[in-house]
mmCIF file of C-alpha atoms in Angstrom:
data_model
loop_
_atom_site.group_PDB
_atom_site.id
_atom_site.type_symbol
_atom_site.label_atom_id
_atom_site.label_comp_id
_atom_site.label_asym_id
_atom_site.label_seq_id
_atom_site.Cartn_x
_atom_site.Cartn_y
_atom_site.Cartn_z
ATOM 1 C CA MET A 831 27.237 -10.037 -19.874
ATOM 2 C CA THR A 832 23.963 -10.672 -21.717
ATOM 3 C CA SER A 833 24.940 -14.226 -22.523
ATOM 4 C CA ILE A 834 24.965 -14.949 -18.803
ATOM 5 C CA ARG A 835 21.282 -14.101 -18.667
ATOM 6 C CA GLU A 836 20.373 -16.988 -20.937
ATOM 7 C CA LYS A 837 19.081 -19.629 -18.615
ATOM 8 C CA GLY A 838 17.504 -23.001 -18.777
ATOM 9 C CA VAL A 839 15.583 -24.686 -16.025
ATOM 10 C CA SER A 840 17.170 -28.080 -15.417
ATOM 11 C CA ALA A 841 20.126 -28.965 -13.226
ATOM 12 C CA ASP A 842 22.144 -29.529 -16.431
ATOM 13 C CA ASP A 843 21.385 -25.988 -17.519
ATOM 14 C CA THR A 844 22.528 -24.770 -14.108
ATOM 15 C CA SER A 845 25.759 -26.682 -14.587
ATOM 16 C CA MET A 846 26.313 -24.959 -17.927
ATOM 17 C CA LEU A 847 25.498 -21.604 -16.385
ATOM 18 C CA ILE A 848 28.084 -22.178 -13.669
ATOM 19 C CA HIS A 849 30.625 -23.138 -16.302
ATOM 20 C CA ARG A 850 30.019 -19.858 -18.130
ATOM 21 C CA LEU A 851 30.117 -17.786 -14.928
ATOM 22 C CA SER A 852 33.305 -19.394 -13.616
ATOM 23 C CA ARG A 853 35.230 -18.400 -16.732
ATOM 24 C CA GLU A 854 34.797 -14.787 -15.625
ATOM 25 C CA ALA A 855 36.763 -15.342 -12.415
ATOM 26 C CA GLY A 856 38.922 -12.355 -11.547
ATOM 27 C CA GLN A 857 37.374 -10.247 -14.312
ATOM 28 C CA ARG A 858 35.483 -7.597 -12.483
ATOM 29 C CA PRO A 859 36.281 -4.295 -14.230
ATOM 30 C CA PHE A 860 34.081 -1.978 -12.153
ATOM 31 C CA PRO A 861 33.844 -1.600 -9.268
ATOM 32 C CA ARG A 862 36.882 -3.605 -8.205
ATOM 33 C CA PRO A 863 36.270 -5.733 -5.102
ATOM 34 C CA GLY A 864 36.971 -3.739 -1.954
ATOM 35 C CA THR A 865 36.663 -0.351 -3.620
ATOM 36 C CA ILE A 866 32.941 0.225 -3.302
ATOM 37 C CA GLY A 867 33.213 1.881 0.123
ATOM 38 C CA TRP A 868 35.577 4.535 -1.216
ATOM 39 C CA LEU A 869 33.468 5.066 -4.318
ATOM 40 C CA VAL A 870 30.338 5.639 -2.253
ATOM 41 C CA LEU A 871 32.135 7.978 0.141
ATOM 42 C CA ALA A 872 33.559 9.997 -2.750
ATOM 43 C CA THR A 873 30.074 10.210 -4.267
ATOM 44 C CA VAL A 874 28.681 11.517 -0.979
ATOM 45 C CA VAL A 875 31.336 14.251 -0.827
ATOM 46 C CA VAL A 876 30.496 15.232 -4.408
ATOM 47 C CA CYS A 877 26.797 15.249 -3.462
ATOM 48 C CA TYR A 878 27.426 17.728 -0.634
ATOM 49 C CA ALA A 879 29.545 19.952 -2.856
ATOM 50 C CA LEU A 880 26.812 19.843 -5.499
ATOM 51 C CA ALA A 881 24.027 20.702 -3.041
ATOM 52 C CA THR A 882 26.077 23.578 -1.587
ATOM 53 C CA LEU A 883 26.846 24.869 -5.070
ATOM 54 C CA GLU A 884 23.157 24.752 -6.005
ATOM 55 C CA ILE A 885 22.157 26.660 -2.852
ATOM 56 C CA LEU A 886 24.891 29.293 -3.174
ATOM 57 C CA LEU A 887 24.310 29.852 -6.906
ATOM 58 C CA VAL A 888 20.524 30.027 -6.719
ATOM 59 C CA ILE A 889 19.945 31.677 -3.340
ATOM 60 C CA GLY A 890 23.381 32.849 -2.209
ATOM 61 C CA GLY A 891 24.802 32.810 1.300
ATOM 62 C CA ARG A 892 22.976 34.547 4.122
ATOM 63 C CA PRO A 893 23.644 38.317 3.916
ATOM 64 C CA ASP A 894 24.598 38.498 7.604
ATOM 65 C CA LEU A 895 27.119 35.681 7.292
ATOM 66 C CA ASP A 896 29.921 37.566 9.075
ATOM 67 C CA VAL A 897 27.643 38.118 12.069
ATOM 68 C CA ALA A 898 26.279 34.569 11.946
ATOM 69 C CA LEU A 899 29.799 33.152 12.010
ATOM 70 C CA GLY A 900 30.142 34.656 15.470
ATOM 71 C CA GLU A 901 26.986 33.026 16.814
ATOM 72 C CA PRO A 902 26.145 29.412 17.668
ATOM 73 C CA ALA A 903 23.054 28.865 15.449
ATOM 74 C CA LEU A 904 24.908 28.220 12.187
ATOM 75 C CA TYR A 905 27.383 25.879 13.858
ATOM 76 C CA PHE A 906 24.589 23.880 15.481
ATOM 77 C CA LYS A 907 22.849 23.506 12.124
ATOM 78 C CA LEU A 908 26.047 22.426 10.387
ATOM 79 C CA ALA A 909 27.165 20.116 13.196
ATOM 80 C CA SER A 910 23.803 18.415 13.693
ATOM 81 C CA MET A 911 23.360 17.886 9.938
ATOM 82 C CA PHE A 912 26.921 16.573 9.725
ATOM 83 C CA CYS A 913 26.207 14.055 12.494
ATOM 84 C CA LEU A 914 22.973 13.057 10.803
ATOM 85 C CA ALA A 915 24.779 12.643 7.494
ATOM 86 C CA VAL A 916 27.432 10.435 9.104
ATOM 87 C CA ALA A 917 24.729 8.238 10.664
ATOM 88 C CA GLY A 918 22.839 8.216 7.372
ATOM 89 C CA HIS A 919 26.001 7.242 5.522
ATOM 90 C CA VAL A 920 26.729 4.285 7.798
ATOM 91 C CA SER A 921 23.125 3.168 7.544
ATOM 92 C CA MET A 922 22.984 3.604 3.758
ATOM 93 C CA TYR A 923 26.334 1.912 3.180
ATOM 94 C CA ARG A 924 25.378 -1.157 5.159
ATOM 95 C CA SER A 925 22.067 -1.403 3.299
ATOM 96 C CA ILE A 926 23.844 -1.999 -0.022
ATOM 97 C CA LEU A 927 26.059 -4.783 1.318
ATOM 98 C CA PRO A 928 24.367 -8.196 1.569
ATOM 99 C CA GLY A 929 24.638 -9.801 4.990
ATOM 100 C CA ARG A 930 25.249 -6.545 6.878
ATOM 101 C CA SER A 931 22.669 -5.522 9.433
ATOM 102 C CA ALA A 932 21.442 -1.982 10.010
ATOM 103 C CA PRO A 933 23.506 -0.076 12.590
ATOM 104 C CA SER A 934 22.217 0.406 16.118
ATOM 105 C CA TRP A 935 19.806 3.301 16.648
ATOM 106 C CA LEU A 936 22.559 4.893 18.722
ATOM 107 C CA VAL A 937 24.187 6.216 15.530
ATOM 108 C CA TRP A 938 21.315 8.713 15.262
ATOM 109 C CA LEU A 939 21.836 9.938 18.823
ATOM 110 C CA PRO A 940 24.571 12.595 18.294
ATOM 111 C CA ALA A 941 22.424 14.488 15.765
ATOM 112 C CA LEU A 942 19.399 14.340 18.049
ATOM 113 C CA LEU A 943 21.441 15.503 21.033
ATOM 114 C CA LEU A 944 22.889 18.445 19.115
ATOM 115 C CA ILE A 945 19.430 19.572 17.984
ATOM 116 C CA ALA A 946 18.083 19.125 21.511
ATOM 117 C CA MET A 947 20.994 21.185 22.863
ATOM 118 C CA ARG A 948 20.237 23.923 20.367
ATOM 119 C CA VAL A 949 16.571 23.958 21.405
ATOM 120 C CA ALA A 950 17.551 24.141 25.073
ATOM 121 C CA THR A 951 20.121 26.927 24.660
ATOM 122 C CA ASP A 952 18.294 28.952 21.970
ATOM 123 C CA HIS A 953 18.295 32.709 22.798
ATOM 124 C CA SER A 954 17.504 33.930 19.278
ATOM 125 C CA GLY A 955 13.945 34.861 20.244
ATOM 126 C CA GLN A 956 12.718 33.867 16.787
ATOM 127 C CA SER A 957 9.430 32.140 15.968
ATOM 128 C CA TRP A 958 9.414 28.400 15.248
ATOM 129 C CA LEU A 959 8.039 29.335 11.810
ATOM 130 C CA GLY A 960 11.143 31.391 11.000
ATOM 131 C CA VAL A 961 11.971 35.042 10.377
ATOM 132 C CA HIS A 962 9.107 35.547 7.915
ATOM 133 C CA PRO A 963 5.647 33.942 8.118
ATOM 134 C CA LEU A 964 6.385 31.651 5.172
ATOM 135 C CA SER A 965 10.061 30.986 5.914
ATOM 136 C CA PHE A 966 9.386 27.375 6.809
ATOM 137 C CA ILE A 967 7.865 26.587 3.401
ATOM 138 C CA TYR A 968 10.781 28.290 1.662
ATOM 139 C CA CYS A 969 13.236 26.298 3.754
ATOM 140 C CA VAL A 970 11.590 22.935 3.143
ATOM 141 C CA VAL A 971 11.219 23.545 -0.591
ATOM 142 C CA ALA A 972 14.825 24.753 -0.917
ATOM 143 C CA ILE A 973 16.250 21.709 0.889
ATOM 144 C CA VAL A 974 14.118 19.282 -1.115
ATOM 145 C CA LEU A 975 14.931 20.889 -4.478
ATOM 146 C CA ALA A 976 18.650 21.081 -3.699
ATOM 147 C CA SER A 977 18.554 17.363 -2.870
ATOM 148 C CA VAL A 978 17.017 16.032 -6.092
ATOM 149 C CA VAL A 979 20.134 15.800 -8.265
ATOM 150 C CA PRO A 980 22.461 14.627 -5.452
ATOM 151 C CA LEU A 981 19.884 11.965 -4.542
ATOM 152 C CA LEU A 982 19.835 10.600 -8.087
ATOM 153 C CA LEU A 983 23.629 10.660 -8.174
ATOM 154 C CA LEU A 984 23.872 8.706 -4.932
ATOM 155 C CA LEU A 985 21.236 6.185 -6.005
ATOM 156 C CA CYS A 986 23.183 5.553 -9.206
ATOM 157 C CA MET A 987 26.280 4.782 -7.145
ATOM 158 C CA MET A 988 24.220 2.640 -4.742
ATOM 159 C CA ARG A 989 23.205 0.519 -7.740
ATOM 160 C CA GLN A 990 26.833 -0.663 -7.826
ATOM 161 C CA GLY A 991 26.141 -2.288 -4.472
ATOM 162 C CA ALA A 992 23.508 -4.907 -3.806
ATOM 163 C CA ALA A 993 20.609 -3.602 -1.735
ATOM 164 C CA THR A 994 18.577 -6.510 -0.420
ATOM 165 C CA SER A 995 15.726 -4.162 0.470
ATOM 166 C CA ALA A 996 15.380 -1.541 -2.249
ATOM 167 C CA VAL A 997 12.835 0.666 -0.479
ATOM 168 C CA SER A 998 14.670 0.734 2.841
ATOM 169 C CA ALA A 999 18.028 1.334 1.171
ATOM 170 C CA GLY A 1000 16.519 4.170 -0.871
ATOM 171 C CA ALA A 1001 15.064 5.754 2.263
ATOM 172 C CA ARG A 1002 18.442 5.557 4.030
ATOM 173 C CA GLY A 1003 20.106 7.178 1.046
ATOM 174 C CA GLY A 1004 17.360 9.823 1.203
ATOM 175 C CA ILE A 1005 18.063 10.601 4.862
ATOM 176 C CA LEU A 1006 21.744 11.028 4.045
ATOM 177 C CA ILE A 1007 21.075 13.314 1.073
ATOM 178 C CA GLY A 1008 18.397 15.219 3.024
ATOM 179 C CA ALA A 1009 20.926 15.894 5.781
ATOM 180 C CA LEU A 1010 23.476 17.034 3.194
ATOM 181 C CA GLY A 1011 20.879 19.263 1.505
ATOM 182 C CA ALA A 1012 19.942 20.760 4.884
ATOM 183 C CA GLY A 1013 23.632 21.181 5.714
ATOM 184 C CA ALA A 1014 24.072 23.060 2.437
ATOM 185 C CA TYR A 1015 20.973 25.158 3.031
ATOM 186 C CA ALA A 1016 22.264 26.099 6.490
ATOM 187 C CA TRP A 1017 24.713 28.499 4.778
ATOM 188 C CA THR A 1018 21.790 30.630 3.628
ATOM 189 C CA CYS A 1019 19.219 29.913 6.341
ATOM 190 C CA GLN A 1020 18.451 32.956 8.510
ATOM 191 C CA ASN A 1021 15.981 31.097 10.708
ATOM 192 C CA ASP A 1022 18.037 30.597 13.837
ATOM 193 C CA ALA A 1023 15.301 29.392 16.214
ATOM 194 C CA GLY A 1024 16.053 26.034 17.835
ATOM 195 C CA LEU A 1025 12.502 24.875 17.167
ATOM 196 C CA PHE A 1026 12.925 25.700 13.466
ATOM 197 C CA LEU A 1027 15.873 23.325 13.351
ATOM 198 C CA LEU A 1028 13.944 20.758 15.366
ATOM 199 C CA VAL A 1029 10.833 20.793 13.178
ATOM 200 C CA TRP A 1030 11.449 21.989 9.619
ATOM 201 C CA TYR A 1031 14.849 20.507 8.876
ATOM 202 C CA PRO A 1032 13.589 17.023 9.773
ATOM 203 C CA VAL A 1033 10.400 17.603 7.759
ATOM 204 C CA ALA A 1034 12.472 18.398 4.672
ATOM 205 C CA ILE A 1035 14.747 15.407 5.321
ATOM 206 C CA ALA A 1036 11.717 13.142 5.717
ATOM 207 C CA ILE A 1037 10.418 14.295 2.331
ATOM 208 C CA VAL A 1038 13.780 13.543 0.717
ATOM 209 C CA ALA A 1039 13.835 10.150 2.469
ATOM 210 C CA THR A 1040 10.399 9.373 1.019
ATOM 211 C CA MET A 1041 11.602 10.378 -2.425
ATOM 212 C CA GLY A 1042 14.610 8.109 -1.918
ATOM 213 C CA ALA A 1043 12.376 5.202 -0.894
ATOM 214 C CA ILE A 1044 10.190 5.596 -3.972
ATOM 215 C CA ALA A 1045 13.135 6.064 -6.343
ATOM 216 C CA GLY A 1046 14.948 3.189 -4.632
ATOM 217 C CA TYR A 1047 12.049 0.876 -5.365
ATOM 218 C CA TYR A 1048 12.676 1.378 -9.064
ATOM 219 C CA LEU A 1049 16.435 1.983 -9.153
ATOM 220 C CA LEU A 1050 17.891 -0.323 -6.534
ATOM 221 C CA ARG A 1051 16.439 -3.677 -7.551
ATOM 222 C CA TRP A 1052 18.724 -6.130 -9.270
ATOM 223 C CA MET B 1114 39.109 -25.739 10.160
ATOM 224 C CA ASP B 1115 37.340 -26.882 7.006
ATOM 225 C CA THR B 1116 34.015 -25.251 7.635
ATOM 226 C CA LYS B 1117 31.876 -24.046 4.731
ATOM 227 C CA GLU B 1118 32.764 -20.527 5.816
ATOM 228 C CA ASN B 1119 36.498 -21.102 5.451
ATOM 229 C CA ILE B 1120 36.284 -23.113 2.230
ATOM 230 C CA TRP B 1121 33.925 -20.709 0.522
ATOM 231 C CA ALA B 1122 35.888 -17.662 1.667
ATOM 232 C CA SER B 1123 39.191 -18.995 0.382
ATOM 233 C CA ALA B 1124 37.569 -20.067 -2.907
ATOM 234 C CA MET B 1125 36.147 -16.577 -3.351
ATOM 235 C CA ARG B 1126 39.556 -15.073 -2.613
ATOM 236 C CA ALA B 1127 40.981 -17.365 -5.270
ATOM 237 C CA GLU B 1128 38.315 -16.056 -7.682
ATOM 238 C CA ARG B 1129 39.698 -12.582 -7.188
ATOM 239 C CA GLN B 1130 43.077 -13.880 -8.328
ATOM 240 C CA GLY B 1131 41.450 -15.233 -11.499
ATOM 241 C CA ASP B 1132 41.317 -18.882 -10.378
ATOM 242 C CA THR B 1133 38.533 -20.227 -12.642
ATOM 243 C CA LYS B 1134 38.801 -23.762 -11.237
ATOM 244 C CA ALA B 1135 38.286 -22.669 -7.640
ATOM 245 C CA TYR B 1136 35.428 -20.376 -8.659
ATOM 246 C CA ASP B 1137 33.738 -23.148 -10.662
ATOM 247 C CA TRP B 1138 33.998 -25.439 -7.648
ATOM 248 C CA LEU B 1139 32.643 -22.699 -5.340
ATOM 249 C CA LEU B 1140 29.590 -22.028 -7.493
ATOM 250 C CA ARG B 1141 28.869 -25.750 -7.787
ATOM 251 C CA ASP B 1142 29.165 -26.252 -4.050
ATOM 252 C CA ILE B 1143 26.921 -23.281 -3.336
ATOM 253 C CA ALA B 1144 24.422 -24.510 -5.963
ATOM 254 C CA GLN B 1145 24.339 -27.976 -4.441
ATOM 255 C CA THR B 1146 23.760 -26.590 -0.963
ATOM 256 C CA LEU B 1147 21.150 -24.056 -1.971
ATOM 257 C CA ARG B 1148 19.227 -26.432 -4.254
ATOM 258 C CA ILE B 1149 18.186 -28.509 -1.257
ATOM 259 C CA ILE B 1150 16.919 -25.517 0.719
ATOM 260 C CA LEU B 1151 15.249 -23.917 -2.294
ATOM 261 C CA ARG B 1152 13.387 -27.073 -3.298
ATOM 262 C CA ALA B 1153 12.118 -27.599 0.236
ATOM 263 C CA ARG B 1154 11.115 -23.970 0.674
ATOM 264 C CA LEU B 1155 9.416 -23.675 -2.697
ATOM 265 C CA ALA B 1156 7.641 -27.022 -2.486
ATOM 266 C CA ARG B 1157 5.962 -25.682 0.627
ATOM 267 C CA SER B 1158 4.547 -22.741 -1.358
ATOM 268 C CA GLY B 1159 3.437 -24.981 -4.199
ATOM 269 C CA PHE B 1160 6.239 -24.301 -6.672
ATOM 270 C CA ASP B 1161 7.867 -27.183 -8.498
ATOM 271 C CA ARG B 1162 11.467 -28.240 -9.116
ATOM 272 C CA VAL B 1163 11.735 -26.348 -12.367
ATOM 273 C CA GLU B 1164 10.835 -23.135 -10.583
ATOM 274 C CA ALA B 1165 13.298 -23.922 -7.775
ATOM 275 C CA GLU B 1166 16.026 -24.411 -10.390
ATOM 276 C CA ASP B 1167 15.051 -21.103 -11.985
ATOM 277 C CA ILE B 1168 15.496 -19.268 -8.689
ATOM 278 C CA LEU B 1169 18.743 -21.107 -7.988
ATOM 279 C CA GLN B 1170 20.098 -19.776 -11.278
ATOM 280 C CA GLU B 1171 18.934 -16.273 -10.339
ATOM 281 C CA VAL B 1172 20.843 -16.616 -7.055
ATOM 282 C CA LEU B 1173 24.001 -17.771 -8.839
ATOM 283 C CA ILE B 1174 23.840 -14.916 -11.348
ATOM 284 C CA GLY B 1175 23.213 -12.505 -8.457
ATOM 285 C CA LEU B 1176 26.208 -13.833 -6.516
ATOM 286 C CA HIS B 1177 28.341 -13.573 -9.639
ATOM 287 C CA GLU B 1178 27.309 -10.057 -10.582
ATOM 288 C CA LYS B 1179 27.524 -8.722 -7.024
ATOM 289 C CA ARG B 1180 30.606 -10.668 -5.906
ATOM 290 C CA HIS B 1181 32.538 -7.415 -5.452
ATOM 291 C CA THR B 1182 30.225 -6.529 -2.529
ATOM 292 C CA TRP B 1183 31.747 -9.264 -0.389
ATOM 293 C CA ASP B 1184 34.351 -7.801 1.947
ATOM 294 C CA GLU B 1185 37.233 -10.267 2.362
ATOM 295 C CA THR B 1186 37.572 -9.391 6.019
ATOM 296 C CA ARG B 1187 33.982 -10.412 6.762
ATOM 297 C CA PRO B 1188 32.259 -13.823 6.802
ATOM 298 C CA ILE B 1189 30.986 -15.015 3.432
ATOM 299 C CA VAL B 1190 28.108 -17.231 4.602
ATOM 300 C CA PRO B 1191 25.846 -14.339 5.756
ATOM 301 C CA TRP B 1192 26.616 -12.641 2.449
ATOM 302 C CA VAL B 1193 25.530 -15.680 0.419
ATOM 303 C CA ALA B 1194 22.485 -16.203 2.648
ATOM 304 C CA SER B 1195 21.392 -12.603 2.238
ATOM 305 C CA ILE B 1196 21.605 -12.745 -1.562
ATOM 306 C CA MET B 1197 19.772 -16.052 -1.640
ATOM 307 C CA ARG B 1198 16.988 -14.703 0.551
ATOM 308 C CA TYR B 1199 16.637 -11.629 -1.656
ATOM 309 C CA LYS B 1200 16.454 -13.670 -4.857
ATOM 310 C CA LEU B 1201 14.095 -16.187 -3.264
ATOM 311 C CA ILE B 1202 11.616 -13.496 -2.240
ATOM 312 C CA ASP B 1203 12.045 -11.654 -5.540
ATOM 313 C CA GLY B 1204 11.670 -14.841 -7.577
ATOM 314 C CA SER B 1205 8.648 -16.204 -5.763
ATOM 315 C CA ARG B 1206 6.910 -12.838 -6.131
ATOM 316 C CA ARG B 1207 7.672 -12.808 -9.829
ATOM 317 C CA MET B 1208 6.427 -16.368 -10.274
ATOM 318 C CA SER B 1209 3.246 -15.628 -8.337
ATOM 319 C CA ARG B 1210 2.618 -12.686 -10.632
ATOM 320 C CA GLU B 1211 3.228 -14.869 -13.674
ATOM 321 C CA ARG B 1212 0.833 -17.469 -12.340
ATOM 322 C CA GLN B 1213 -1.758 -14.827 -11.726
ATOM 323 C CA ARG B 1214 -1.388 -13.650 -15.295
ATOM 324 C CA TYR B 1215 -1.643 -17.245 -16.471
ATOM 325 C CA VAL B 1216 -4.919 -17.959 -14.687
ATOM 326 C CA ASP B 1217 -6.333 -14.489 -15.213
ATOM 327 C CA ILE B 1218 -9.288 -14.388 -17.640
ATOM 328 C CA ASP B 1219 -10.548 -11.376 -19.522
ATOM 329 C CA HIS B 1220 -13.705 -10.288 -17.744
ATOM 330 C CA ALA B 1221 -15.890 -9.691 -20.817
ATOM 331 C CA TRP B 1222 -14.786 -12.972 -22.344
ATOM 332 C CA LEU B 1223 -15.522 -14.866 -19.154
ATOM 333 C CA GLU B 1224 -18.949 -13.274 -18.888
ATOM 334 C CA GLU B 1225 -19.780 -14.273 -22.431
ATOM 335 C CA TRP B 1226 -18.543 -17.786 -21.866
ATOM 336 C CA LEU B 1227 -20.631 -18.150 -18.737
ATOM 337 C CA THR B 1228 -23.747 -16.938 -20.524
ATOM 338 C CA THR B 1229 -23.196 -19.252 -23.458
ATOM 339 C CA SER B 1230 -22.282 -22.192 -21.368
ATOM 340 C CA ASP B 1231 -25.323 -21.731 -19.171
ATOM 341 C CA THR B 1232 -27.570 -22.323 -22.196
ATOM 342 C CA ALA B 1233 -25.373 -25.169 -23.310
ATOM 343 C CA MET B 1234 -25.589 -26.781 -19.876
ATOM 344 C CA GLN B 1235 -29.344 -26.448 -19.852
ATOM 345 C CA GLU B 1236 -29.559 -28.034 -23.274
ATOM 346 C CA ILE B 1237 -27.411 -30.921 -22.217
ATOM 347 C CA GLU B 1238 -29.454 -31.400 -19.068
ATOM 348 C CA ILE B 1239 -32.751 -31.388 -20.976
ATOM 349 C CA ALA B 1240 -31.424 -33.819 -23.565
ATOM 350 C CA GLN B 1241 -30.274 -36.135 -20.766
ATOM 351 C CA GLN B 1242 -33.676 -35.978 -19.051
ATOM 352 C CA VAL B 1243 -35.561 -36.632 -22.257
ATOM 353 C CA ALA B 1244 -33.242 -39.484 -23.142
ATOM 354 C CA SER B 1245 -33.995 -41.091 -19.785
ATOM 355 C CA LEU B 1246 -37.702 -41.312 -20.673
ATOM 356 C CA PRO B 1247 -39.206 -44.590 -21.887
ATOM 357 C CA GLY B 1248 -39.392 -45.040 -25.685
ATOM 358 C CA HIS B 1249 -42.847 -43.662 -26.507
ATOM 359 C CA GLN B 1250 -42.648 -40.753 -24.112
ATOM 360 C CA LYS B 1251 -39.242 -39.818 -25.485
ATOM 361 C CA ASP B 1252 -40.563 -39.694 -29.046
ATOM 362 C CA VAL B 1253 -43.574 -37.604 -28.068
ATOM 363 C CA VAL B 1254 -41.647 -35.094 -25.959
ATOM 364 C CA THR B 1255 -38.988 -34.712 -28.642
ATOM 365 C CA ALA B 1256 -41.612 -34.090 -31.318
ATOM 366 C CA LEU B 1257 -43.804 -31.728 -29.308
ATOM 367 C CA ALA B 1258 -41.445 -29.827 -27.060
ATOM 368 C CA LEU B 1259 -38.062 -29.860 -28.785
ATOM 369 C CA GLU B 1260 -38.995 -29.971 -32.450
ATOM 370 C CA GLY B 1261 -42.151 -27.907 -32.002
ATOM 371 C CA HIS B 1262 -44.647 -30.035 -33.970
ATOM 372 C CA ASP B 1263 -48.337 -29.952 -33.072
ATOM 373 C CA VAL B 1264 -50.260 -32.909 -31.667
ATOM 374 C CA LYS B 1265 -51.931 -33.791 -34.968
ATOM 375 C CA THR B 1266 -48.678 -33.991 -36.936
ATOM 376 C CA THR B 1267 -47.002 -35.909 -34.153
ATOM 377 C CA ALA B 1268 -49.850 -38.422 -33.994
ATOM 378 C CA ALA B 1269 -49.641 -38.907 -37.751
ATOM 379 C CA ASN B 1270 -45.829 -39.223 -37.709
ATOM 380 C CA LEU B 1271 -45.840 -41.744 -34.881
ATOM 381 C CA ASP B 1272 -48.850 -43.563 -36.301
ATOM 382 C CA ARG B 1273 -50.868 -43.142 -33.111
ATOM 383 C CA SER B 1274 -54.103 -41.464 -32.073
ATOM 384 C CA GLU B 1275 -54.054 -37.824 -30.925
ATOM 385 C CA ALA B 1276 -55.490 -38.894 -27.524
ATOM 386 C CA SER B 1277 -52.670 -41.395 -27.093
ATOM 387 C CA VAL B 1278 -50.089 -38.692 -27.851
ATOM 388 C CA ARG B 1279 -51.667 -36.354 -25.287
ATOM 389 C CA VAL B 1280 -51.722 -38.999 -22.566
ATOM 390 C CA THR B 1281 -48.134 -40.027 -23.286
ATOM 391 C CA PHE B 1282 -47.018 -36.389 -23.168
ATOM 392 C CA GLN B 1283 -48.829 -35.865 -19.878
ATOM 393 C CA ARG B 1284 -47.124 -38.906 -18.368
ATOM 394 C CA ALA B 1285 -43.800 -37.729 -19.624
ATOM 395 C CA LEU B 1286 -44.343 -34.326 -18.045
ATOM 396 C CA ARG B 1287 -45.240 -35.857 -14.715
ATOM 397 C CA ARG B 1288 -42.183 -38.030 -14.866
ATOM 398 C CA LEU B 1289 -39.983 -35.082 -15.726
ATOM 399 C CA ILE B 1290 -41.203 -32.963 -12.812
ATOM 400 C CA GLY B 1291 -40.620 -35.835 -10.457
ATOM 401 C CA ARG B 1292 -44.045 -37.373 -9.956
ATOM 402 C CA SER B 1293 -44.451 -41.058 -10.460
ATOM 403 C CA PRO B 1294 -46.456 -41.582 -13.633
ATOM 404 C CA THR B 1295 -49.929 -43.044 -13.255
ATOM 405 C CA LYS B 1296 -50.134 -46.492 -14.602
#
């Protein structure tokens, strides 16, 4: 591949460059054309499994899990983060394909609606800061830390695409990973207040998105 | 229909089957089309043809290395356009940075040069002014002011009286500060 990088600056040099490039027709070992969508999706699934594993190994599931499984809070957290992850995935995937525009803002709507529904129907009686005074810091830090390795993994796969705006693509990848990290953290999160989900989950996701934007600036240029 | 879209798309599909001839033709056709736009665009920002060709090659390498990101079921023209735009912005930024580095001067060095050159400029200016003086005045000013001799030595060297040297010097001074010399 390095020989391709040797360039000249006249039209004749361009002609020679084209000659060299054209001899590689049909030789694209990885990723094969048309497979990148599946590769990215598989990476995202691995990222969620990884984040969940990190959370469960380091913190463990919530001790009252059997009770929580009978109440709506956990399902709202999981469902809203799942919807956000789906929207983030669509948005991220399009950002690494040249010529594809960002999806309509409507893709973000289901996640917002679910969170809004949770806020409206919340009867947990908990504070918006969580069960303990510092729960919100713990939650944000846990989601961000659980997201670091999955974020790097996803960015490495995104490099196989062709992001035409590295910062924006990185941020979109960050939203997706942040949602996955939050979805993994939900298994251990005892803060069931609707406002907690409305405020602190998005704060953590925004931090991961910022990390993605910064990392994307360096990793996603080509 | 033989639109660019259809021709390019079928050539790119042929590439995926290993058709080097079709791919060579495709790259040449894209190059030819893009060269015109790139030259026009870059000329407007003050870049020359060589730099346009450089970016064109970046675009071609980009298309080649990222050709797997084109989905056969989608139009190819927006895909090409998007890669070209990316490489154009990226390339012009890079070239601007290179230019900046090229014209950038080390601060300390520049300061020193300015200081030195100021003296040099003054010297040149003085020499020019003195040279513009009439013959006798020029000799007297050169001897007294630039070479630092006293009036007595100068008078002896020029074979003139000390009074004559003083008067000539005075006239020269008046002339140099812009007054018309008394006749």
